Short mmCIF file of C-alpha atoms in Angstrom, two decimals:
data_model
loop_
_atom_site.label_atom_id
_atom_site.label_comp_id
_atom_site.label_asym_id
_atom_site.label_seq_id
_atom_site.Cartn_x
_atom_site.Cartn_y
_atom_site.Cartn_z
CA UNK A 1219 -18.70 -25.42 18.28
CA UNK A 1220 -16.33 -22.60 20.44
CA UNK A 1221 -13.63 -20.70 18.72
CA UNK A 1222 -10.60 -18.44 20.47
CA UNK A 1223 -10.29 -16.48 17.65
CA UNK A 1224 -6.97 -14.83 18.54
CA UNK A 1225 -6.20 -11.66 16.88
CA UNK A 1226 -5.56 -7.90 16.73
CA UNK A 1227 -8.58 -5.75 16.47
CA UNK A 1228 -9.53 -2.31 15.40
CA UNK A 1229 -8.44 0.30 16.87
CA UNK A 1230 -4.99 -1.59 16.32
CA UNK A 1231 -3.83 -0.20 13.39
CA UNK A 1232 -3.36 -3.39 11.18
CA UNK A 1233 -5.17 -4.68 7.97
CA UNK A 1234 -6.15 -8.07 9.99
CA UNK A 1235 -7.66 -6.20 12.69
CA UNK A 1236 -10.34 -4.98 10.54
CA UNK A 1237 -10.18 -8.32 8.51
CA UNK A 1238 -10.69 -9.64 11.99
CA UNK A 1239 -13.73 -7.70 12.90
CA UNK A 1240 -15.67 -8.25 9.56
CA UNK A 1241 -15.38 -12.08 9.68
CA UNK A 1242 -15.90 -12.49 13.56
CA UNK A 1243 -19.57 -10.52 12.70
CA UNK A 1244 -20.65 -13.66 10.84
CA UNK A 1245 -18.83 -16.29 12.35
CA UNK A 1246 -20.56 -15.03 15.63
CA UNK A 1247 -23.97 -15.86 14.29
CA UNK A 1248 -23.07 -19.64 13.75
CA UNK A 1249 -19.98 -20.25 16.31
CA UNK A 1250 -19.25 -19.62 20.16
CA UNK A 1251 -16.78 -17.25 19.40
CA UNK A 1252 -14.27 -15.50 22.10
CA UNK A 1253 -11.40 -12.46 21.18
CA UNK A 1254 -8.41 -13.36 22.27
CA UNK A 1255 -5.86 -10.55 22.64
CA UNK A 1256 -3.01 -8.83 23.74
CA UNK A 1257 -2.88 -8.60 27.69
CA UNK A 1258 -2.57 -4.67 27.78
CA UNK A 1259 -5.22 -4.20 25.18
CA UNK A 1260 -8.32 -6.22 26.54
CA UNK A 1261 -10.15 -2.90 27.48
CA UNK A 1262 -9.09 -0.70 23.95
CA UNK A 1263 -10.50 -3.09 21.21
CA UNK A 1264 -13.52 -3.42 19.55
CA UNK A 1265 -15.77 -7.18 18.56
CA UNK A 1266 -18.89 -7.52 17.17
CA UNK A 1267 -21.65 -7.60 18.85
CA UNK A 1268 -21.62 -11.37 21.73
CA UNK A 1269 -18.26 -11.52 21.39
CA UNK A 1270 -16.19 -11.05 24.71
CA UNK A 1271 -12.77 -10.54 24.92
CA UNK A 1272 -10.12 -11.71 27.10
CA UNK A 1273 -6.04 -11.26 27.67
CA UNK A 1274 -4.38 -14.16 26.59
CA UNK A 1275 -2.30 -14.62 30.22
CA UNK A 1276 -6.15 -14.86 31.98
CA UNK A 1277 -7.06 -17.32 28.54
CA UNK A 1278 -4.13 -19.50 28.68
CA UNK A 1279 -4.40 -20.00 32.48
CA UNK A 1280 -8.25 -21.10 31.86
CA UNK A 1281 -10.31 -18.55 33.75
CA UNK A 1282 -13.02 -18.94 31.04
CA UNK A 1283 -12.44 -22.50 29.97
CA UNK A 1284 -11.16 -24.13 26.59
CA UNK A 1285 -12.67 -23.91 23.85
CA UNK A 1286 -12.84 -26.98 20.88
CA UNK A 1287 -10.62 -24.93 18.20
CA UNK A 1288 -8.06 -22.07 18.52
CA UNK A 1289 -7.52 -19.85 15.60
CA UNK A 1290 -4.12 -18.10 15.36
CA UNK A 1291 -3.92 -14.90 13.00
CA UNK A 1292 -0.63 -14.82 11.80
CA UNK A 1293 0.86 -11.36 10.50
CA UNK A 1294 4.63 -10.15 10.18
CA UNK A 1295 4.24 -8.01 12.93
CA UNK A 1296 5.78 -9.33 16.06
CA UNK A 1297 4.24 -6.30 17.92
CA UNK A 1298 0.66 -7.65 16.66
CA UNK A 1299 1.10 -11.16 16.75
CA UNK A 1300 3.64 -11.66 19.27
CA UNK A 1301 1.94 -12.43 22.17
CA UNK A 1302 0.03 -15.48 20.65
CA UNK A 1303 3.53 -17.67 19.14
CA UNK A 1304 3.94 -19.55 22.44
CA UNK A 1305 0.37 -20.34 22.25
CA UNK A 1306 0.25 -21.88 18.90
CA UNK A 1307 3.10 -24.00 19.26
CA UNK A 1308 2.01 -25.41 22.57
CA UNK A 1309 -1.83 -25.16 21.94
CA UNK A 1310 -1.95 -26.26 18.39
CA UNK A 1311 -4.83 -25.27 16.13
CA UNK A 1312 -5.72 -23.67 13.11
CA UNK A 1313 -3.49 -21.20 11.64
CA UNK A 1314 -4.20 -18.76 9.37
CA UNK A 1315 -0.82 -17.20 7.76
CA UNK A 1316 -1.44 -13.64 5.99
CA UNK A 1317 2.09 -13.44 4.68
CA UNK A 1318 4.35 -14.99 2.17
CA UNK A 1319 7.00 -14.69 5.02
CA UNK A 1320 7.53 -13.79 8.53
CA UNK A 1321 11.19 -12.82 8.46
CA UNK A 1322 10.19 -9.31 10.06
CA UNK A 1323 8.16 -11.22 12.29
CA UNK A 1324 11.11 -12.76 13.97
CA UNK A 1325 13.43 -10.02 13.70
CA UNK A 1326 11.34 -7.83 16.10
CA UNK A 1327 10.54 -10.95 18.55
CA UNK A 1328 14.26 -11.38 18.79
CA UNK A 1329 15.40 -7.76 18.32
CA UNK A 1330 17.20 -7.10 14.71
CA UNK A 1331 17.74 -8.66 11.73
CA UNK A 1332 21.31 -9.25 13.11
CA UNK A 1333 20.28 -11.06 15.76
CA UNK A 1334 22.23 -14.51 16.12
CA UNK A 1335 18.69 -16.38 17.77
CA UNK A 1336 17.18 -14.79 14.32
CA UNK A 1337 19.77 -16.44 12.53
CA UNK A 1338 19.37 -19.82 14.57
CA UNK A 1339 15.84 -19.52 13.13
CA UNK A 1340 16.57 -19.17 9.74
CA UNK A 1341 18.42 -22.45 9.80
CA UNK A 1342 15.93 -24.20 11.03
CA UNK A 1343 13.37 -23.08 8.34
CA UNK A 1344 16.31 -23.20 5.20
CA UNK A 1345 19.13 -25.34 6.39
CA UNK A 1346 21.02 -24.36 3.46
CA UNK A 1347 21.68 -20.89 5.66
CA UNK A 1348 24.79 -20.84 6.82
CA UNK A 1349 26.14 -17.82 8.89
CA UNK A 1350 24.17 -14.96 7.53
CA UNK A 1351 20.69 -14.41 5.75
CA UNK A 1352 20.62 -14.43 1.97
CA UNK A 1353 19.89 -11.12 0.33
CA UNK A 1354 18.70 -10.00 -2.52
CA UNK A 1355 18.55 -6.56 -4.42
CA UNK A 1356 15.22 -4.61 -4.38
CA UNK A 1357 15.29 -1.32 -6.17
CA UNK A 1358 18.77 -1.44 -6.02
CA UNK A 1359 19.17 -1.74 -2.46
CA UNK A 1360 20.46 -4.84 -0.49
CA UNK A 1361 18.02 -6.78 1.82
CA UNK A 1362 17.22 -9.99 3.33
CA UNK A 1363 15.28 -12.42 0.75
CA UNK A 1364 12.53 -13.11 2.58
CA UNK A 1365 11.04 -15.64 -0.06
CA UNK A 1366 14.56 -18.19 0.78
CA UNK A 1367 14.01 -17.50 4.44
CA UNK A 1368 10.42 -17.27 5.15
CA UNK A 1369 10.55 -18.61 8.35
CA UNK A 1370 7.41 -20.07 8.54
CA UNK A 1371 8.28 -23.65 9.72
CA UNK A 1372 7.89 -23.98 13.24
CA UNK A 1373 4.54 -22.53 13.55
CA UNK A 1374 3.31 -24.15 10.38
CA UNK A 1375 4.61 -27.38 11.58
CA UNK A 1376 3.13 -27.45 15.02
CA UNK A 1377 -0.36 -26.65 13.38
CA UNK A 1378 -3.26 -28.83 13.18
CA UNK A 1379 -3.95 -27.39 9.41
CA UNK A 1380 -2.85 -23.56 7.94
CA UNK A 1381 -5.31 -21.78 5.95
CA UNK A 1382 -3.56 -18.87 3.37
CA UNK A 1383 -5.74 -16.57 0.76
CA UNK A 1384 -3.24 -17.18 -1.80
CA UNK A 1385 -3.04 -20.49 -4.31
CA UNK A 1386 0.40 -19.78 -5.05
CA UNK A 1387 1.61 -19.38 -1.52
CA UNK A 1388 -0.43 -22.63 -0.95
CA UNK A 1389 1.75 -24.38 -3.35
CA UNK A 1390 4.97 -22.72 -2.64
CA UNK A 1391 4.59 -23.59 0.89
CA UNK A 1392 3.28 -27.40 0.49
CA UNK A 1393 6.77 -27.79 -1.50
CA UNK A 1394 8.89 -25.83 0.95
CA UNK A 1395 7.39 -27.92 4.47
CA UNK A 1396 6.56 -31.51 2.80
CA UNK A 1397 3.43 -33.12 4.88
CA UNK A 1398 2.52 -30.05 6.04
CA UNK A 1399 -1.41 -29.58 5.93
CA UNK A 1400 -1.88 -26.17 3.80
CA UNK A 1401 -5.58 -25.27 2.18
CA UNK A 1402 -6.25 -22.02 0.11
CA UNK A 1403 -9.36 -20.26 1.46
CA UNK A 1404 -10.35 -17.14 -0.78
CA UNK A 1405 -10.09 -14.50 1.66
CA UNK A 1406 -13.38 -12.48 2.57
CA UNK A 1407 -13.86 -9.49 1.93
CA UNK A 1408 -16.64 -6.71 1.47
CA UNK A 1409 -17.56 -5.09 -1.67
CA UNK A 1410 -17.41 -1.71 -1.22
CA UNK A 1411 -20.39 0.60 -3.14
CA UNK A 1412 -18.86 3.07 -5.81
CA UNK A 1413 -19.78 6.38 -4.84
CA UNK A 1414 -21.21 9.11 -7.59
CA UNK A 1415 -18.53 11.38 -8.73
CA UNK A 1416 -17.67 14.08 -7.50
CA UNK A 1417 -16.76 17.37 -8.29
CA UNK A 1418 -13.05 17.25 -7.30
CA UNK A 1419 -12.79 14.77 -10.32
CA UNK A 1420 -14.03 15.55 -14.02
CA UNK A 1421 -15.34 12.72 -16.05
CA UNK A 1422 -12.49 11.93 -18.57
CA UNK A 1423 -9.85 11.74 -15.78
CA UNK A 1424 -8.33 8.01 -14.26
CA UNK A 1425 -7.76 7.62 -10.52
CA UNK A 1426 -4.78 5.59 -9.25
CA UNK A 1427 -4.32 4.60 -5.85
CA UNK A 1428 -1.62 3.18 -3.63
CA UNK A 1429 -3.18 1.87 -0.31
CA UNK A 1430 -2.15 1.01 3.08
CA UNK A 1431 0.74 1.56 5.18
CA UNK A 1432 3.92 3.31 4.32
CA UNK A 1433 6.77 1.25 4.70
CA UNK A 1434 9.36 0.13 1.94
CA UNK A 1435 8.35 -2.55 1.18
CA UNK A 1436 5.12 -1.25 -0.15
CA UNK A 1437 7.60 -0.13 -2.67
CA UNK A 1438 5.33 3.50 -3.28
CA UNK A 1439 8.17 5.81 -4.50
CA UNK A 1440 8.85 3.57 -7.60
CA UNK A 1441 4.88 3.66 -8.24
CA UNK A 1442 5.35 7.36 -7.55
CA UNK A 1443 7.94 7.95 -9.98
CA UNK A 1444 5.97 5.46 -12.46
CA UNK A 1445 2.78 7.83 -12.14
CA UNK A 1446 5.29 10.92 -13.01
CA UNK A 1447 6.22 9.47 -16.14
CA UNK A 1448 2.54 8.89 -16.75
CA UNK A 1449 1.67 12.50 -16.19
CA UNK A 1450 4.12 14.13 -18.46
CA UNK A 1451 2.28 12.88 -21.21
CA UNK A 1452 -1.57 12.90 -19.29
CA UNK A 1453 -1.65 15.81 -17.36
CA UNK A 1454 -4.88 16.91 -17.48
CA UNK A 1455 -6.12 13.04 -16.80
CA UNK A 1456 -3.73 11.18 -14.63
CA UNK A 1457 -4.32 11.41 -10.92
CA UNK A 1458 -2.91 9.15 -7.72
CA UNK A 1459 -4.01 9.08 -4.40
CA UNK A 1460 -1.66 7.48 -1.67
CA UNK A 1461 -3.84 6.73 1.63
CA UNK A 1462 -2.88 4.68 4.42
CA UNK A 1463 -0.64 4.80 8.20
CA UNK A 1464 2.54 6.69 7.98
CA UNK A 1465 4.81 4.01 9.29
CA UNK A 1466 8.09 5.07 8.02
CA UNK A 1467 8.42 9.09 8.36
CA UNK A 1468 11.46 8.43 6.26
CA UNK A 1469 9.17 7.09 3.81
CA UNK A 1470 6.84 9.71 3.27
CA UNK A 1471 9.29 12.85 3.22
CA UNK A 1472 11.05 11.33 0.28
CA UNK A 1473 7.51 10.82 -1.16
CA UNK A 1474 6.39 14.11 -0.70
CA UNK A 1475 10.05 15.06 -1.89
CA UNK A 1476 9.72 13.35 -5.44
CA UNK A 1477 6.11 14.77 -5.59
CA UNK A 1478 8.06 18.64 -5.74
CA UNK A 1479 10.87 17.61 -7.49
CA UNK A 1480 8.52 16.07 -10.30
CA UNK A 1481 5.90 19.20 -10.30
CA UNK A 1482 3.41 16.97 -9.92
CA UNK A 1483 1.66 18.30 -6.94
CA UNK A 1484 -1.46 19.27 -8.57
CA UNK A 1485 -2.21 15.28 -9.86
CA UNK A 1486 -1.24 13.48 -6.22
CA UNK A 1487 -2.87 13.83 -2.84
CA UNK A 1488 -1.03 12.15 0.15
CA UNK A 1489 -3.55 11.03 2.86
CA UNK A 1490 -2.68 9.98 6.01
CA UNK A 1491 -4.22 8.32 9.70
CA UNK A 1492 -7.28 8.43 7.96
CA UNK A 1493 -10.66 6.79 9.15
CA UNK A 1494 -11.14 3.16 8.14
CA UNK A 1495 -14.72 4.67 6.19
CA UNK A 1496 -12.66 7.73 4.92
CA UNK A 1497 -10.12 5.02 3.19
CA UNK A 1498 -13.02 2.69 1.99
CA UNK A 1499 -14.10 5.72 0.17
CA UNK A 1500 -10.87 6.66 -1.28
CA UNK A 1501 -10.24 2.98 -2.42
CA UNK A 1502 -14.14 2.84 -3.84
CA UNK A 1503 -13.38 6.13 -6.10
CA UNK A 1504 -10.12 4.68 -7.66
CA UNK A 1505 -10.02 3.26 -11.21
CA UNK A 1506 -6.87 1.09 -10.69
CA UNK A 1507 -5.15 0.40 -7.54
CA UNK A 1508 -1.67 -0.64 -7.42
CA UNK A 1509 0.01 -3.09 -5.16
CA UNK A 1510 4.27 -3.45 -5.49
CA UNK A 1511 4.34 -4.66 -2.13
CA UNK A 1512 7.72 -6.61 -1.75
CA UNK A 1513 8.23 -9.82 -1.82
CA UNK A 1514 4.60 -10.03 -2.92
#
């Protein structure tokens, strides 16, 4: 069987690329398996070994031929996954959806959240939206509710099947889009070896971590705060380690801000652009790692 397995890869800086790049290694072994990408990227990303990779312009026109299934990664990150939405409405396959929404998806393929072609979009997925997206309060600030306008419709619709990692978003999604074909696939991952300790870290202490990129909806100022709390009582044991992209300057200068105002400089290190085996590390060496990410 051939696959177009079309998806960012590392070095794009995205969870999926990597996600991408560990699953492509054994699907490659059992599967005629092609990358497809972005146009402007073709040269700049990485496969596993017998996997080529082609633009999708060059794919779509058939300089390399069809192959039996395409395979549409799905992010909410129209600068990722942008280039292949065309393609999986008019080439239906299999899609695999890695969010609970893809609100933010559409608002940077169409250019804001105020965009009136966004809005057009929302009706179609929730025709109880009228003239403007709902909203909803998050940590007491206003913002589209991207779990009553998920958006997810069209390309969900046009599929031959969608695959999520999530039984819940399986279920929510079979209700929301009725004869839709959704299946929850655990998603792979590898198990990562715990390294020995080391001497930066005495035995009696416990390691948070907050991973990933730094945006607000990763929500990592109220776990920020939350670890504060924590060490006012556990000085000498709490400890947090935030690692990931710096997506949102704004983001980490009011992280690094709390981290002086709170005096808690000595218990938090603040990691950033790090290698992909410099963050496997930091996640192996962490006792409890906490995800607020918004909606989700």
């Amino acid at each position: 069987m051939s696959i177009a397995w079309w998806s960012p890869l590392p070095p794009q800086k995205s969870g999926i690329s990597d996600y991408s790049f560990d699953l492509l290694k054994v699907l490659a072994q059992q599967l005629d398996a092609i990358a497809v990408v972005r146009d402007d990227v073709v040269g700049l990303v990485e496969t596993p070994s017998g996997v080529p990779v082609i633009g999708a312009t060059r794919y779509l026109a058939g300089r390399v031929g069809r192959r039996d299934l395409d395979i549409y990664q799905i992010g909410n990150h129209a600068w990722f996954h942008g280039y292949m939405h065309s393609a999986a409405l008019t080439t239906p396959g299999l899609l695999v959806l890695h969010d609970v929404a893809l609100l933010d998806f559409y608002a940077g393929a169409c250019g804001s959240m105020e965009s009136a072609v966004l809005l057009e979009e929302a009706r179609l997925d929730n025709p109880e939206i009228v003239d403007r997206l709902p909203t909803i309060l998050v940590d007491g600030n206003s913002e589209p509710d991207r779990l009553r306008a998920p958006l997810a419709r069209r390309l969900i619709e046009a599929s031959l099947l969608t695959i999520v990692h999530s039984g819940s978003l399986k279920d929510q999604l079979v209700l929301r889009y009725p004869g839709a074909s959704v299946r929850h696939v655990n998603q792979p991952v590898r198990i990562l070896s715990r390294p020995a300790r080391t001497q930066t870290r005495t035995p009696h202490q416990v390691v948070f971590g907050i991973f990933g990129s730094l945006e607000r909806h990763k929500r990592v100022s109220v776990a920020l705060k939350a670890f504060a709390r924590v060490h006012e009582s556990f000085a000498d044991r709490a400890r947090l380690v935030i690692a990931g992209r710096p997506d949102n300057p704004d983001v980490e200068r009011e992280l690094r801000q709390i981290i002086r105002t709170s005096k808690i400089g000595d218990a938090v290190r603040v990691l950033t652009d790090l290698p992909l085996k410099t963050l496997e590390a930091e996640i192996a060496r962490c006792d409890v790692a906490i995800g607020l990410r918004w909606p989700t």
